[in-house]
Amino acid sequence: MDYIDKVLEKLKEWARKLIETLLSPEGQPEPELIPIPVNDPRHRRR
């Protein structure tokens, strides 16, 4: 029974963290994309 109680406590903890993460207003910002120059001969100006 002790094992089942530990598993249930861990599941409750994970569920609480998941709900806090989903409902938190700040959240993690998405990383900004960095443009990478590409040498593409189709788009060169003449």
PDB file of N, CA, C and O in Angstrom:
ATOM      1  N   MET A   1       0.823  -1.205   0.000  1.00  0.00           N
ATOM      2  CA  MET A   1       0.000   0.000   0.000  1.00  0.00           C
ATOM      3  C   MET A   1       0.859   1.257   0.000  1.00  0.00           C
ATOM      4  O   MET A   1       0.467   2.253  -0.572  1.00  0.00           O
ATOM      5  N   ASP A   2       1.993   1.180   0.664  1.00  0.00           N
ATOM      6  CA  ASP A   2       2.858   2.354   0.745  1.00  0.00           C
ATOM      7  C   ASP A   2       3.323   2.775  -0.656  1.00  0.00           C
ATOM      8  O   ASP A   2       3.403   3.958  -0.955  1.00  0.00           O
ATOM      9  N   TYR A   3       3.611   1.774  -1.483  1.00  0.00           N
ATOM     10  CA  TYR A   3       4.052   2.059  -2.854  1.00  0.00           C
ATOM     11  C   TYR A   3       2.951   2.783  -3.636  1.00  0.00           C
ATOM     12  O   TYR A   3       3.218   3.758  -4.339  1.00  0.00           O
ATOM     13  N   ILE A   4       1.730   2.324  -3.505  1.00  0.00           N
ATOM     14  CA  ILE A   4       0.598   2.948  -4.210  1.00  0.00           C
ATOM     15  C   ILE A   4       0.397   4.385  -3.734  1.00  0.00           C
ATOM     16  O   ILE A   4       0.144   5.291  -4.534  1.00  0.00           O
ATOM     17  N   ASP A   5       0.544   4.612  -2.430  1.00  0.00           N
ATOM     18  CA  ASP A   5       0.407   5.966  -1.896  1.00  0.00           C
ATOM     19  C   ASP A   5       1.481   6.890  -2.460  1.00  0.00           C
ATOM     20  O   ASP A   5       1.201   8.046  -2.799  1.00  0.00           O
ATOM     21  N   LYS A   6       2.708   6.381  -2.583  1.00  0.00           N
ATOM     22  CA  LYS A   6       3.792   7.203  -3.143  1.00  0.00           C
ATOM     23  C   LYS A   6       3.514   7.538  -4.599  1.00  0.00           C
ATOM     24  O   LYS A   6       3.741   8.668  -5.039  1.00  0.00           O
ATOM     25  N   VAL A   7       3.025   6.562  -5.360  1.00  0.00           N
ATOM     26  CA  VAL A   7       2.712   6.792  -6.767  1.00  0.00           C
ATOM     27  C   VAL A   7       1.586   7.818  -6.895  1.00  0.00           C
ATOM     28  O   VAL A   7       1.655   8.730  -7.724  1.00  0.00           O
ATOM     29  N   LEU A   8       0.563   7.693  -6.079  1.00  0.00           N
ATOM     30  CA  LEU A   8      -0.544   8.647  -6.128  1.00  0.00           C
ATOM     31  C   LEU A   8      -0.087  10.053  -5.760  1.00  0.00           C
ATOM     32  O   LEU A   8      -0.510  11.035  -6.380  1.00  0.00           O
ATOM     33  N   GLU A   9       0.782  10.169  -4.772  1.00  0.00           N
ATOM     34  CA  GLU A   9       1.297  11.496  -4.393  1.00  0.00           C
ATOM     35  C   GLU A   9       2.085  12.112  -5.543  1.00  0.00           C
ATOM     36  O   GLU A   9       1.972  13.304  -5.817  1.00  0.00           O
ATOM     37  N   LYS A  10       2.902  11.298  -6.216  1.00  0.00           N
ATOM     38  CA  LYS A  10       3.698  11.795  -7.332  1.00  0.00           C
ATOM     39  C   LYS A  10       2.796  12.234  -8.480  1.00  0.00           C
ATOM     40  O   LYS A  10       3.017  13.281  -9.095  1.00  0.00           O
ATOM     41  N   LEU A  11       1.743  11.452  -8.755  1.00  0.00           N
ATOM     42  CA  LEU A  11       0.795  11.832  -9.807  1.00  0.00           C
ATOM     43  C   LEU A  11       0.078  13.138  -9.467  1.00  0.00           C
ATOM     44  O   LEU A  11      -0.124  13.987 -10.333  1.00  0.00           O
ATOM     45  N   LYS A  12      -0.299  13.302  -8.213  1.00  0.00           N
ATOM     46  CA  LYS A  12      -0.944  14.549  -7.787  1.00  0.00           C
ATOM     47  C   LYS A  12       0.003  15.731  -7.979  1.00  0.00           C
ATOM     48  O   LYS A  12      -0.402  16.806  -8.429  1.00  0.00           O
ATOM     49  N   GLU A  13       1.281  15.530  -7.626  1.00  0.00           N
ATOM     50  CA  GLU A  13       2.276  16.602  -7.765  1.00  0.00           C
ATOM     51  C   GLU A  13       2.448  16.980  -9.238  1.00  0.00           C
ATOM     52  O   GLU A  13       2.468  18.164  -9.585  1.00  0.00           O
ATOM     53  N   TRP A  14       2.553  15.988 -10.121  1.00  0.00           N
ATOM     54  CA  TRP A  14       2.700  16.264 -11.548  1.00  0.00           C
ATOM     55  C   TRP A  14       1.468  16.961 -12.104  1.00  0.00           C
ATOM     56  O   TRP A  14       1.591  17.887 -12.899  1.00  0.00           O
ATOM     57  N   ALA A  15       0.294  16.519 -11.682  1.00  0.00           N
ATOM     58  CA  ALA A  15      -0.944  17.146 -12.155  1.00  0.00           C
ATOM     59  C   ALA A  15      -1.009  18.600 -11.703  1.00  0.00           C
ATOM     60  O   ALA A  15      -1.388  19.487 -12.481  1.00  0.00           O
ATOM     61  N   ARG A  16      -0.631  18.865 -10.461  1.00  0.00           N
ATOM     62  CA  ARG A  16      -0.637  20.238  -9.951  1.00  0.00           C
ATOM     63  C   ARG A  16       0.325  21.114 -10.747  1.00  0.00           C
ATOM     64  O   ARG A  16      -0.002  22.237 -11.148  1.00  0.00           O
ATOM     65  N   LYS A  17       1.530  20.609 -11.012  1.00  0.00           N
ATOM     66  CA  LYS A  17       2.509  21.378 -11.782  1.00  0.00           C
ATOM     67  C   LYS A  17       2.014  21.633 -13.200  1.00  0.00           C
ATOM     68  O   LYS A  17       2.196  22.728 -13.739  1.00  0.00           O
ATOM     69  N   LEU A  18       1.379  20.627 -13.804  1.00  0.00           N
ATOM     70  CA  LEU A  18       0.862  20.777 -15.161  1.00  0.00           C
ATOM     71  C   LEU A  18      -0.231  21.840 -15.210  1.00  0.00           C
ATOM     72  O   LEU A  18      -0.225  22.711 -16.082  1.00  0.00           O
ATOM     73  N   ILE A  19      -1.139  21.800 -14.256  1.00  0.00           N
ATOM     74  CA  ILE A  19      -2.226  22.787 -14.214  1.00  0.00           C
ATOM     75  C   ILE A  19      -1.666  24.184 -13.975  1.00  0.00           C
ATOM     76  O   ILE A  19      -2.078  25.149 -14.622  1.00  0.00           O
ATOM     77  N   GLU A  20      -0.697  24.311 -13.075  1.00  0.00           N
ATOM     78  CA  GLU A  20      -0.082  25.622 -12.824  1.00  0.00           C
ATOM     79  C   GLU A  20       0.592  26.153 -14.085  1.00  0.00           C
ATOM     80  O   GLU A  20       0.510  27.333 -14.395  1.00  0.00           O
ATOM     81  N   THR A  21       1.264  25.275 -14.819  1.00  0.00           N
ATOM     82  CA  THR A  21       1.945  25.694 -16.036  1.00  0.00           C
ATOM     83  C   THR A  21       0.947  26.133 -17.102  1.00  0.00           C
ATOM     84  O   THR A  21       1.137  27.154 -17.770  1.00  0.00           O
ATOM     85  N   LEU A  22      -0.125  25.376 -17.259  1.00  0.00           N
ATOM     86  CA  LEU A  22      -1.106  25.707 -18.289  1.00  0.00           C
ATOM     87  C   LEU A  22      -1.896  26.965 -17.960  1.00  0.00           C
ATOM     88  O   LEU A  22      -2.288  27.711 -18.861  1.00  0.00           O
ATOM     89  N   LEU A  23      -2.140  27.218 -16.680  1.00  0.00           N
ATOM     90  CA  LEU A  23      -2.973  28.352 -16.299  1.00  0.00           C
ATOM     91  C   LEU A  23      -2.184  29.605 -15.934  1.00  0.00           C
ATOM     92  O   LEU A  23      -2.775  30.648 -15.722  1.00  0.00           O
ATOM     93  N   SER A  24      -0.862  29.495 -15.856  1.00  0.00           N
ATOM     94  CA  SER A  24      -0.074  30.663 -15.468  1.00  0.00           C
ATOM     95  C   SER A  24      -0.082  31.686 -16.600  1.00  0.00           C
ATOM     96  O   SER A  24       0.060  31.342 -17.766  1.00  0.00           O
ATOM     97  N   PRO A  25      -0.274  32.957 -16.260  1.00  0.00           N
ATOM     98  CA  PRO A  25      -0.356  33.984 -17.296  1.00  0.00           C
ATOM     99  C   PRO A  25       0.970  34.266 -17.985  1.00  0.00           C
ATOM    100  O   PRO A  25       1.007  34.603 -19.149  1.00  0.00           O
ATOM    101  N   GLU A  26       2.097  34.137 -17.263  1.00  0.00           N
ATOM    102  CA  GLU A  26       3.355  34.514 -17.889  1.00  0.00           C
ATOM    103  C   GLU A  26       3.881  33.444 -18.841  1.00  0.00           C
ATOM    104  O   GLU A  26       4.239  33.734 -19.951  1.00  0.00           O
ATOM    105  N   GLY A  27       3.935  32.208 -18.418  1.00  0.00           N
ATOM    106  CA  GLY A  27       4.416  31.154 -19.296  1.00  0.00           C
ATOM    107  C   GLY A  27       5.826  31.437 -19.779  1.00  0.00           C
ATOM    108  O   GLY A  27       6.433  32.437 -19.431  1.00  0.00           O
ATOM    109  N   GLN A  28       6.357  30.600 -20.601  1.00  0.00           N
ATOM    110  CA  GLN A  28       7.682  30.836 -21.154  1.00  0.00           C
ATOM    111  C   GLN A  28       7.525  31.442 -22.542  1.00  0.00           C
ATOM    112  O   GLN A  28       6.769  30.938 -23.366  1.00  0.00           O
ATOM    113  N   PRO A  29       8.259  32.522 -22.809  1.00  0.00           N
ATOM    114  CA  PRO A  29       8.165  33.126 -24.134  1.00  0.00           C
ATOM    115  C   PRO A  29       8.779  32.200 -25.191  1.00  0.00           C
ATOM    116  O   PRO A  29       9.710  31.459 -24.917  1.00  0.00           O
ATOM    117  N   GLU A  30       8.231  32.290 -26.387  1.00  0.00           N
ATOM    118  CA  GLU A  30       8.794  31.490 -27.471  1.00  0.00           C
ATOM    119  C   GLU A  30      10.111  32.124 -27.902  1.00  0.00           C
ATOM    120  O   GLU A  30      10.240  33.344 -27.944  1.00  0.00           O
ATOM    121  N   PRO A  31      11.098  31.302 -28.218  1.00  0.00           N
ATOM    122  CA  PRO A  31      12.386  31.862 -28.638  1.00  0.00           C
ATOM    123  C   PRO A  31      12.253  32.592 -29.966  1.00  0.00           C
ATOM    124  O   PRO A  31      11.482  32.182 -30.841  1.00  0.00           O
ATOM    125  N   GLU A  32      13.024  33.688 -30.091  1.00  0.00           N
ATOM    126  CA  GLU A  32      12.991  34.443 -31.340  1.00  0.00           C
ATOM    127  C   GLU A  32      13.821  33.708 -32.388  1.00  0.00           C
ATOM    128  O   GLU A  32      14.893  33.195 -32.104  1.00  0.00           O
ATOM    129  N   LEU A  33      13.308  33.703 -33.602  1.00  0.00           N
ATOM    130  CA  LEU A  33      14.045  33.073 -34.686  1.00  0.00           C
ATOM    131  C   LEU A  33      15.128  34.013 -35.177  1.00  0.00           C
ATOM    132  O   LEU A  33      14.923  35.220 -35.296  1.00  0.00           O
ATOM    133  N   ILE A  34      16.283  33.458 -35.471  1.00  0.00           N
ATOM    134  CA  ILE A  34      17.403  34.248 -35.963  1.00  0.00           C
ATOM    135  C   ILE A  34      17.522  34.000 -37.460  1.00  0.00           C
ATOM    136  O   ILE A  34      17.689  32.857 -37.886  1.00  0.00           O
ATOM    137  N   PRO A  35      17.432  35.062 -38.256  1.00  0.00           N
ATOM    138  CA  PRO A  35      17.547  34.857 -39.704  1.00  0.00           C
ATOM    139  C   PRO A  35      18.957  34.418 -40.078  1.00  0.00           C
ATOM    140  O   PRO A  35      19.944  34.949 -39.578  1.00  0.00           O
ATOM    141  N   ILE A  36      19.045  33.448 -40.958  1.00  0.00           N
ATOM    142  CA  ILE A  36      20.341  32.938 -41.403  1.00  0.00           C
ATOM    143  C   ILE A  36      20.450  33.230 -42.895  1.00  0.00           C
ATOM    144  O   ILE A  36      19.614  32.777 -43.680  1.00  0.00           O
ATOM    145  N   PRO A  37      21.492  33.981 -43.284  1.00  0.00           N
ATOM    146  CA  PRO A  37      21.647  34.265 -44.713  1.00  0.00           C
ATOM    147  C   PRO A  37      21.972  32.988 -45.492  1.00  0.00           C
ATOM    148  O   PRO A  37      22.741  32.161 -45.043  1.00  0.00           O
ATOM    149  N   VAL A  38      21.355  32.876 -46.639  1.00  0.00           N
ATOM    150  CA  VAL A  38      21.562  31.692 -47.480  1.00  0.00           C
ATOM    151  C   VAL A  38      21.938  32.165 -48.872  1.00  0.00           C
ATOM    152  O   VAL A  38      21.287  33.038 -49.434  1.00  0.00           O
ATOM    153  N   ASN A  39      22.974  31.581 -49.416  1.00  0.00           N
ATOM    154  CA  ASN A  39      23.361  31.897 -50.788  1.00  0.00           C
ATOM    155  C   ASN A  39      22.512  31.057 -51.734  1.00  0.00           C
ATOM    156  O   ASN A  39      22.765  29.886 -51.958  1.00  0.00           O
ATOM    157  N   ASP A  40      21.475  31.692 -52.269  1.00  0.00           N
ATOM    158  CA  ASP A  40      20.572  31.004 -53.159  1.00  0.00           C
ATOM    159  C   ASP A  40      20.637  31.670 -54.516  1.00  0.00           C
ATOM    160  O   ASP A  40      20.185  32.803 -54.691  1.00  0.00           O
ATOM    161  N   PRO A  41      21.212  31.016 -55.522  1.00  0.00           N
ATOM    162  CA  PRO A  41      21.410  31.667 -56.831  1.00  0.00           C
ATOM    163  C   PRO A  41      20.097  32.044 -57.523  1.00  0.00           C
ATOM    164  O   PRO A  41      20.079  32.911 -58.382  1.00  0.00           O
ATOM    165  N   ARG A  42      18.976  31.451 -57.148  1.00  0.00           N
ATOM    166  CA  ARG A  42      17.708  31.786 -57.796  1.00  0.00           C
ATOM    167  C   ARG A  42      17.238  33.188 -57.445  1.00  0.00           C
ATOM    168  O   ARG A  42      16.486  33.811 -58.168  1.00  0.00           O
ATOM    169  N   HIS A  43      17.679  33.709 -56.314  1.00  0.00           N
ATOM    170  CA  HIS A  43      17.181  34.994 -55.839  1.00  0.00           C
ATOM    171  C   HIS A  43      18.217  36.118 -55.925  1.00  0.00           C
ATOM    172  O   HIS A  43      18.053  37.159 -55.317  1.00  0.00           O
ATOM    173  N   ARG A  44      19.269  35.906 -56.660  1.00  0.00           N
ATOM    174  CA  ARG A  44      20.292  36.952 -56.784  1.00  0.00           C
ATOM    175  C   ARG A  44      19.828  38.048 -57.740  1.00  0.00           C
ATOM    176  O   ARG A  44      19.187  37.787 -58.769  1.00  0.00           O
ATOM    177  N   ARG A  45      20.166  39.270 -57.394  1.00  0.00           N
ATOM    178  CA  ARG A  45      19.847  40.396 -58.263  1.00  0.00           C
ATOM    179  C   ARG A  45      20.990  40.582 -59.250  1.00  0.00           C
ATOM    180  O   ARG A  45      22.144  40.420 -58.925  1.00  0.00           O
ATOM    181  N   ARG A  46      20.656  41.035 -60.432  1.00  0.00           N
ATOM    182  CA  ARG A  46      21.695  41.240 -61.434  1.00  0.00           C
ATOM    183  C   ARG A  46      21.892  42.699 -61.714  1.00  0.00           C
ATOM    184  O   ARG A  46      21.127  43.531 -61.605  1.00  0.00           O
TER     185      ARG A  46
END
